[in-house]
Amino acid sequence: MSESKAKTQKFIVKFFPEVMVKGSKAKRQMIDQLFGNIKTILGRISEDINYKKFFDKIEIVCPIDTVIEVRQRLLETPGIELLLEALQFDDVSTLDEMKEIVNKHTAKEIQNKTFVVRAKRTGEHEFKSTDMEQKIGGYMLANNPQSKGVDLRTAEVTINIELIHKQLNIITQKYKGLSGFPIGTQGDILSLMSGGFDSTIASYLTMKRGIKTHFVFFNLGGIAHEIGVKQVAYYLWNKFGSSHRVTFTSVPFEDVVTEIFNSTGESYMGVTLKRLMLMASEKIADKMGIDALLTGESVAQVSSQTLRNLALIDQVTNKLVLRPLSTMNKPEIMEMANQIGTKRFAESMPEYCGVISKNPITHGSFARMEKEALKFNYEVLNKAVEDSITINVDEIDADIDSIGEIEVVNDISNNEYTIIDIRQSEDCIETSCETIKIPFFKLKKEFEKLPQDKQYLFYCDKGILSQLHAQYLIDSKGYKNIKVYRPN
């Protein structure tokens, strides 16, 4: 290839600096892994992409019609520090050849601007890098009178060139990469995924660090909630981790929540729920041969995330528990979600973990926690783990669009409905219609006892719980007499 502008585009991948300071064996393994990851990811775009691996970079030459997609995929691949776009010229050996080529392709950039030439070279040559900079810079200065001249310190335009033996590369663009280690070099982790801001960012950060991140989801809100979380997991995998196959495990936790309400003191319900999630995750991780768990908890963000309560939670597992957001502020987390594209998912995702906490303890007692733990029937937890379903994340796209929309009713003046208030609180909404109280955690068993010749409207404060539980009953049981009530 003599010029990349015709039919192809050249990319140069520079490695994450922490890769380059590793020992020779570890560095070689990481570069090999990144090389394989890139070939896997870009291979889905085109078979006409060429790759070359060096000790300090990877070169990629792709068809011109794939440039945009290739560039985006590379910028989302962990392990890449810098991505350079370059024009490539072969069989260039003299300074005179170089100065004419560089001037021809970069002269427009220095019009009415100061500039400087920066050169790097590899191989045996009769000249140094500084000779290249001086010769090319002087030639461009003499042949471009409209430029403002050379400025070695604060130039408005920097012309970067590389000479590798007899191959000349003119760097036309520089992009900041994702950094981090290549996925597949740091082992596997199981992420407790709720679909909200925190768990998605925690998962992103471990993927960025090169950890193969699997997902476990504790279903408290029915099939609609599950599909919502699957969408987030698929998005993260497809964008940042598609070089490797990972799994998504869904654990039915509605009965576990019911058992918490039946057995646990209300101030310890939130901590108990988190403990049970870790216990279930440990069982699943054991089956998968995974040593570490991941959560999105941030110190003091909610009552269960004080240092004491986190210590109480971690008591139940022998696994390493990573919390990359532990010292991050919520605005920082939300801004990162906005940057990586998960904000739109998180904003519409209900956060169930806080739903069951009433007057939650902020500095729990180890002795009291031990007593509360003895009250719980762990057969319920074991059954939930046994009933869990695991699929590969790359298969999620087959079902994420299968969910339907629940009809929302605003006007109940005709009194043809029975309102079911599914809120956890003891108070019940007052309407002109017949109204009954069934907390959401009892709906699964109690709704089937109601007369099925009536039309029911589920009600909660924000409409999220009612939407999701209505969807669950419709999809799992086939009911056709459920809608959602949302007052104007």
XYZ file of C-alpha atoms in Angstrom:
488
model
C 0.000 0.000 0.000
C 1.558 3.297 -1.014
C -1.195 5.714 -0.005
C -4.048 4.960 2.345
C -6.299 7.708 1.018
C -7.473 5.713 -2.002
C -9.163 2.545 -0.755
C -7.921 1.906 2.768
C -7.310 3.610 6.109
C -4.513 2.838 8.527
C -4.930 2.850 12.315
C -2.109 2.599 14.830
C -3.007 1.285 18.285
C -0.850 2.401 21.208
C -1.043 0.322 24.387
C -2.143 1.313 27.879
C 1.058 2.489 29.676
C 0.600 0.008 32.541
C 0.882 -2.780 29.963
C 4.238 -1.466 28.770
C 5.822 -1.465 32.253
C 4.990 -5.124 32.924
C 7.622 -7.837 32.752
C 8.367 -9.202 29.305
C 6.224 -12.344 29.721
C 3.185 -10.508 31.138
C 3.498 -7.742 28.535
C 3.666 -10.243 25.701
C 0.583 -12.069 27.012
C -1.385 -8.824 27.286
C -0.410 -7.642 23.816
C -1.306 -11.044 22.384
C -4.678 -10.880 24.154
C -5.411 -7.382 22.859
C -4.393 -8.443 19.356
C -6.805 -11.374 19.531
C -9.591 -9.208 20.984
C -9.230 -6.663 18.184
C -9.315 -9.349 15.500
C -12.451 -10.859 17.059
C -14.279 -7.540 17.286
C -13.270 -6.136 13.886
C -13.716 -9.490 12.190
C -17.462 -9.017 12.585
C -17.206 -5.815 10.518
C -15.137 -7.044 7.579
C -12.905 -9.914 6.519
C -10.802 -7.474 4.482
C -8.948 -5.982 7.437
C -5.198 -6.541 7.828
C -3.393 -6.623 11.168
C 0.252 -6.371 12.225
C 1.520 -6.749 15.784
C 4.662 -5.084 17.116
C 6.213 -4.876 20.589
C 4.862 -1.336 21.118
C 1.828 -1.060 18.819
C -0.689 -2.783 16.580
C -1.300 -1.605 13.019
C -4.663 -2.072 11.324
C -5.496 -1.373 7.691
C -9.204 -1.456 6.837
C -11.366 -0.719 3.772
C -12.314 2.931 3.574
C -16.046 2.175 3.838
C -15.525 0.600 7.281
C -13.469 3.427 8.820
C -16.189 4.942 11.018
C -17.267 1.637 12.550
C -13.701 0.379 12.968
C -12.652 3.604 14.662
C -15.596 3.497 17.083
C -14.994 -0.142 17.993
C -11.323 0.475 18.666
C -12.091 3.480 20.862
C -14.367 1.242 22.972
C -11.854 -1.597 23.351
C -10.117 -1.909 26.756
C -6.312 -1.866 26.576
C -5.965 0.913 23.984
C -4.428 4.150 25.224
C -4.193 6.054 21.942
C -5.635 5.488 18.496
C -3.825 7.135 15.625
C -5.009 7.510 12.044
C -2.205 7.624 9.510
C -1.308 7.955 5.856
C 1.210 5.267 4.930
C 3.924 5.499 2.271
C 6.296 2.634 1.431
C 9.858 2.594 0.084
C 10.732 6.043 1.409
C 14.437 6.263 2.248
C 15.665 9.833 1.794
C 14.935 13.107 3.529
C 14.191 14.731 0.189
C 11.445 12.192 -0.506
C 9.985 12.687 2.956
C 9.847 16.469 2.856
C 7.910 16.489 -0.419
C 5.430 13.811 0.735
C 4.761 15.479 4.088
C 4.377 18.931 2.553
C 1.988 17.638 -0.112
C -0.370 16.084 2.453
C -0.205 18.580 5.336
C 0.389 22.021 3.790
C -3.267 23.004 4.095
C -3.191 22.478 7.857
C -0.532 25.124 8.521
C -2.044 28.005 6.547
C -2.184 31.089 8.828
C -0.941 28.985 11.765
C 2.308 28.272 13.528
C 3.553 24.700 13.253
C 6.196 22.224 14.334
C 7.291 18.838 12.963
C 7.788 15.951 15.405
C 9.417 12.758 14.145
C 10.117 9.256 15.418
C 12.081 6.585 13.601
C 12.817 2.888 13.893
C 15.631 1.098 12.063
C 19.034 1.985 10.609
C 19.241 5.354 8.854
C 21.968 7.854 7.973
C 20.063 10.616 9.770
C 18.477 11.219 13.174
C 14.908 12.108 14.127
C 15.993 15.708 14.717
C 17.388 15.820 11.171
C 13.971 14.759 9.865
C 12.229 17.476 11.878
C 14.614 20.208 10.726
C 14.703 19.191 7.066
C 10.929 18.725 6.696
C 10.072 21.768 8.830
C 12.450 24.000 6.880
C 11.084 22.810 3.548
C 7.490 23.446 4.631
C 8.374 26.882 5.964
C 9.997 27.855 2.670
C 7.123 26.513 0.557
C 4.205 27.831 2.595
C 4.571 31.610 2.927
C 1.039 31.898 4.332
C 1.982 29.981 7.473
C 2.904 31.959 10.578
C 6.184 30.115 10.916
C 7.728 27.468 13.122
C 7.096 27.517 16.886
C 8.911 24.789 18.816
C 7.019 25.303 22.094
C 3.483 26.528 21.493
C 2.746 25.620 17.888
C -0.873 25.682 16.789
C -0.324 22.634 14.546
C 1.907 19.658 15.281
C 2.778 17.459 12.327
C 3.587 13.983 13.635
C 5.471 11.541 11.437
C 6.946 8.087 11.998
C 9.607 6.367 9.896
C 9.771 2.595 10.343
C 12.680 1.380 8.268
C 11.456 2.543 4.835
C 7.797 3.066 5.718
C 6.695 6.645 6.345
C 3.532 7.301 8.372
C 1.950 10.739 8.631
C -0.323 10.860 11.682
C -3.506 12.670 10.667
C -5.660 12.197 13.780
C -5.166 11.252 17.430
C -7.907 9.874 19.669
C -7.858 9.064 23.375
C -8.668 5.406 23.873
C -10.487 3.632 26.693
C -7.210 2.684 28.427
C -7.238 -0.209 30.900
C -6.123 -3.783 30.363
C -7.326 -6.082 27.567
C -10.351 -8.147 28.559
C -9.309 -11.695 29.292
C -6.093 -10.801 31.141
C -7.511 -10.207 34.630
C -9.858 -13.129 35.225
C -13.639 -13.249 35.704
C -16.044 -11.485 38.052
C -19.780 -11.782 38.754
C -21.555 -8.420 38.818
C -24.737 -7.959 40.873
C -26.679 -6.031 38.243
C -29.796 -4.032 39.076
C -29.764 -1.928 35.920
C -29.495 1.380 37.782
C -26.699 3.937 37.613
C -24.379 2.311 40.121
C -24.272 -1.331 39.064
C -23.875 -0.444 35.389
C -20.951 1.905 36.041
C -19.295 -0.637 38.347
C -19.583 -3.230 35.578
C -18.183 -0.805 33.017
C -15.178 -0.085 35.220
C -14.293 -3.755 35.675
C -14.669 -4.386 31.949
C -12.416 -1.403 31.296
C -9.866 -2.877 33.694
C -9.713 -6.062 31.639
C -11.967 -8.229 33.821
C -14.385 -10.571 32.088
C -17.637 -9.407 33.677
C -20.627 -11.747 34.012
C -24.004 -10.587 35.333
C -26.403 -11.853 37.981
C -29.809 -10.243 38.354
C -32.162 -10.666 41.316
C -35.667 -10.353 39.968
C -37.966 -8.470 42.336
C -40.198 -6.924 39.700
C -41.238 -9.505 37.141
C -40.378 -10.116 33.525
C -40.506 -6.451 32.489
C -37.816 -5.559 35.016
C -35.733 -8.526 33.899
C -35.858 -7.510 30.255
C -34.959 -3.940 31.202
C -31.828 -5.125 33.007
C -30.982 -7.502 30.170
C -31.011 -4.528 27.824
C -28.398 -2.751 29.944
C -26.222 -5.850 30.241
C -26.372 -6.427 26.497
C -25.521 -2.785 25.808
C -22.448 -2.896 28.066
C -21.235 -6.191 26.624
C -21.794 -5.169 23.012
C -20.081 -1.820 23.462
C -17.113 -2.666 25.673
C -16.732 -6.435 26.055
C -17.879 -8.282 22.947
C -14.472 -9.893 22.459
C -15.536 -12.522 25.021
C -18.699 -14.485 25.743
C -20.209 -13.793 29.188
C -23.378 -14.908 30.941
C -26.506 -13.354 32.415
C -28.131 -15.222 35.322
C -31.623 -14.299 36.492
C -32.584 -15.354 40.018
C -36.291 -15.197 41.007
C -36.235 -13.306 44.315
C -39.903 -12.458 44.912
C -40.344 -15.328 47.408
C -37.101 -14.354 49.136
C -38.478 -10.845 49.672
C -41.718 -12.295 51.035
C -39.731 -14.416 53.482
C -37.763 -11.328 54.579
C -41.024 -9.561 55.378
C -42.243 -12.584 57.312
C -39.079 -13.218 59.316
C -36.928 -10.108 59.633
C -37.166 -7.022 61.805
C -38.061 -4.072 59.592
C -34.930 -2.049 60.356
C -32.722 -4.961 59.238
C -34.612 -5.825 56.051
C -32.372 -3.842 53.689
C -29.134 -5.288 55.057
C -30.653 -8.766 55.046
C -31.626 -8.456 51.399
C -28.071 -7.479 50.441
C -26.646 -10.365 52.478
C -28.936 -12.838 50.761
C -27.965 -11.506 47.362
C -24.295 -12.056 48.171
C -25.019 -15.549 49.450
C -26.875 -16.445 46.266
C -24.159 -14.848 44.130
C -21.504 -16.889 45.880
C -23.337 -20.107 45.075
C -23.636 -19.120 41.415
C -20.019 -17.941 41.259
C -18.851 -21.253 42.725
C -20.553 -23.122 39.892
C -18.857 -20.843 37.379
C -15.414 -21.014 38.979
C -15.409 -17.280 39.704
C -13.519 -15.891 42.721
C -14.848 -12.346 42.983
C -18.175 -10.503 43.190
C -18.919 -6.943 42.083
C -21.423 -4.440 43.464
C -22.197 -0.790 42.748
C -22.297 0.246 46.398
C -20.908 3.644 47.394
C -20.090 4.472 51.003
C -22.959 6.276 52.779
C -25.068 6.648 49.619
C -27.938 4.761 51.287
C -28.472 3.324 54.753
C -27.210 -0.165 53.899
C -23.921 1.266 52.622
C -22.386 2.610 55.809
C -19.074 0.997 56.700
C -20.655 -0.995 59.516
C -23.492 -2.270 57.352
C -21.153 -3.160 54.514
C -19.141 -5.176 57.034
C -22.328 -6.951 58.103
C -23.153 -7.690 54.480
C -19.699 -9.057 53.663
C -19.857 -11.479 56.603
C -21.878 -13.951 54.538
C -19.381 -14.571 51.726
C -15.829 -15.821 51.382
C -15.571 -14.266 47.936
C -13.630 -11.118 47.229
C -16.183 -8.294 46.886
C -15.116 -5.369 44.691
C -16.832 -1.985 45.040
C -15.185 0.378 42.529
C -17.686 3.154 43.291
C -17.094 3.080 47.041
C -15.657 6.621 47.167
C -17.418 8.166 44.167
C -20.154 10.790 44.437
C -23.524 10.314 42.770
C -23.061 13.219 40.310
C -19.768 11.664 39.197
C -21.465 8.316 38.647
C -24.332 9.890 36.717
C -21.960 11.895 34.532
C -20.028 8.743 33.671
C -23.313 6.997 32.820
C -24.126 9.872 30.491
C -20.726 9.590 28.808
C -20.936 5.853 28.140
C -24.621 5.850 27.151
C -26.252 3.992 30.058
C -28.018 7.014 31.558
C -31.177 6.479 29.518
C -31.475 2.934 30.857
C -30.760 3.849 34.468
C -33.221 6.745 34.605
C -36.145 4.441 33.884
C -34.973 1.554 36.042
C -36.606 1.092 39.458
C -34.277 0.559 42.420
C -35.847 -2.262 44.390
C -33.234 -2.736 47.073
C -34.469 0.292 48.984
C -38.142 -0.583 48.630
C -38.247 -2.990 51.568
C -36.384 -0.827 54.071
C -38.486 0.940 56.673
C -36.657 2.858 59.411
C -33.430 1.169 58.269
C -30.549 0.753 60.684
C -27.436 2.733 59.719
C -25.034 1.188 62.244
C -26.161 -2.398 62.581
C -25.247 -4.688 65.439
C -23.312 -7.877 64.716
C -25.119 -9.643 67.552
C -28.552 -8.469 66.384
C -27.732 -9.365 62.787
C -26.829 -12.867 63.880
C -30.200 -13.249 65.599
C -32.098 -11.874 62.605
C -30.233 -14.237 60.282
C -31.339 -17.266 62.303
C -35.002 -16.420 61.676
C -34.751 -16.682 57.889
C -35.767 -19.878 56.116
C -32.795 -20.515 53.841
C -34.631 -23.195 51.894
C -36.365 -20.285 50.152
C -32.982 -18.883 49.099
C -31.717 -22.270 47.931
C -34.872 -22.747 45.872
C -34.368 -19.348 44.221
C -30.815 -20.299 43.222
C -32.009 -23.665 41.908
C -34.640 -21.919 39.785
C -32.202 -19.385 38.354
C -31.776 -19.270 34.583
C -28.488 -18.526 32.827
C -28.095 -17.436 29.213
C -25.227 -16.002 27.215
C -25.368 -12.226 26.974
C -24.889 -12.321 23.206
C -28.222 -14.153 22.997
C -30.157 -11.426 24.822
C -30.923 -9.455 21.693
C -33.305 -12.225 20.653
C -35.782 -11.364 23.413
C -35.239 -7.759 24.536
C -37.976 -6.499 22.234
C -40.574 -9.058 23.302
C -42.085 -7.063 26.152
C -45.449 -5.380 25.635
C -46.864 -2.102 26.900
C -49.320 -2.073 29.793
C -52.337 0.173 29.277
C -52.435 3.133 31.678
C -55.767 4.503 32.922
C -56.068 8.080 34.197
C -59.842 8.495 34.418
C -61.811 6.170 36.742
C -65.009 8.225 36.885
C -67.079 5.402 35.377
C -66.303 3.216 38.430
C -65.818 0.090 36.347
C -62.479 -0.855 37.945
C -61.182 -2.254 41.213
C -58.043 -0.434 42.350
C -55.265 -2.532 43.914
C -52.851 -0.420 45.963
C -49.582 -2.384 45.789
C -47.476 -0.026 47.900
C -45.605 -1.419 50.876
C -46.963 1.236 53.230
C -50.049 0.555 55.341
C -52.100 3.450 53.953
C -54.388 2.850 50.990
C -55.373 5.237 48.226
C -58.922 6.581 48.401
C -60.872 6.633 45.137
C -64.444 6.526 43.937
C -63.873 2.894 42.918
C -63.597 -0.207 45.029
C -60.067 -0.240 46.435
C -58.132 -3.091 48.038
C -54.638 -3.360 49.495
C -52.165 -6.018 48.313
C -48.465 -5.114 48.831
C -46.367 -5.903 45.761
C -44.509 -8.759 47.460
C -47.829 -10.614 47.979
C -49.294 -10.061 44.498
C -47.968 -13.301 43.063
C -50.090 -15.428 45.438
C -52.971 -13.092 46.299
C -54.073 -11.899 42.864
C -55.108 -15.353 41.703
C -57.564 -15.531 44.640
C -59.517 -12.495 43.387
C -62.647 -12.741 41.187
C -61.337 -12.802 37.636
C -64.488 -11.369 36.071
C -63.442 -7.901 37.242
C -61.084 -5.324 35.741
C -58.161 -4.344 38.002
C -55.900 -1.313 38.114
C -52.563 -1.536 39.933
C -51.501 1.619 41.769
C -48.215 2.801 43.315
C -46.631 6.199 43.905
C -44.538 6.470 40.725
C -46.246 3.923 38.512
C -43.080 1.853 38.071
C -43.821 -1.018 40.458
C -47.395 -1.257 39.224
C -46.239 -1.342 35.598
C -43.692 -4.062 36.164
C -45.835 -6.283 38.364
C -48.773 -5.959 35.999
C -46.500 -7.008 33.170
C -45.232 -9.968 35.165
C -48.728 -11.308 35.899
C -49.847 -10.808 32.328
C -46.806 -12.513 30.827
C -46.418 -15.343 33.344
C -50.087 -16.127 34.062
C -51.883 -14.858 30.987
C -54.212 -12.430 32.776
C -56.079 -10.014 30.511
C -57.854 -7.953 33.192
C -54.950 -5.863 34.525
C -54.071 -2.243 33.762
C -52.207 0.508 35.591
C -53.813 3.446 37.378
C -51.944 6.718 37.202
C -54.002 9.726 38.413
C -53.693 12.922 36.397
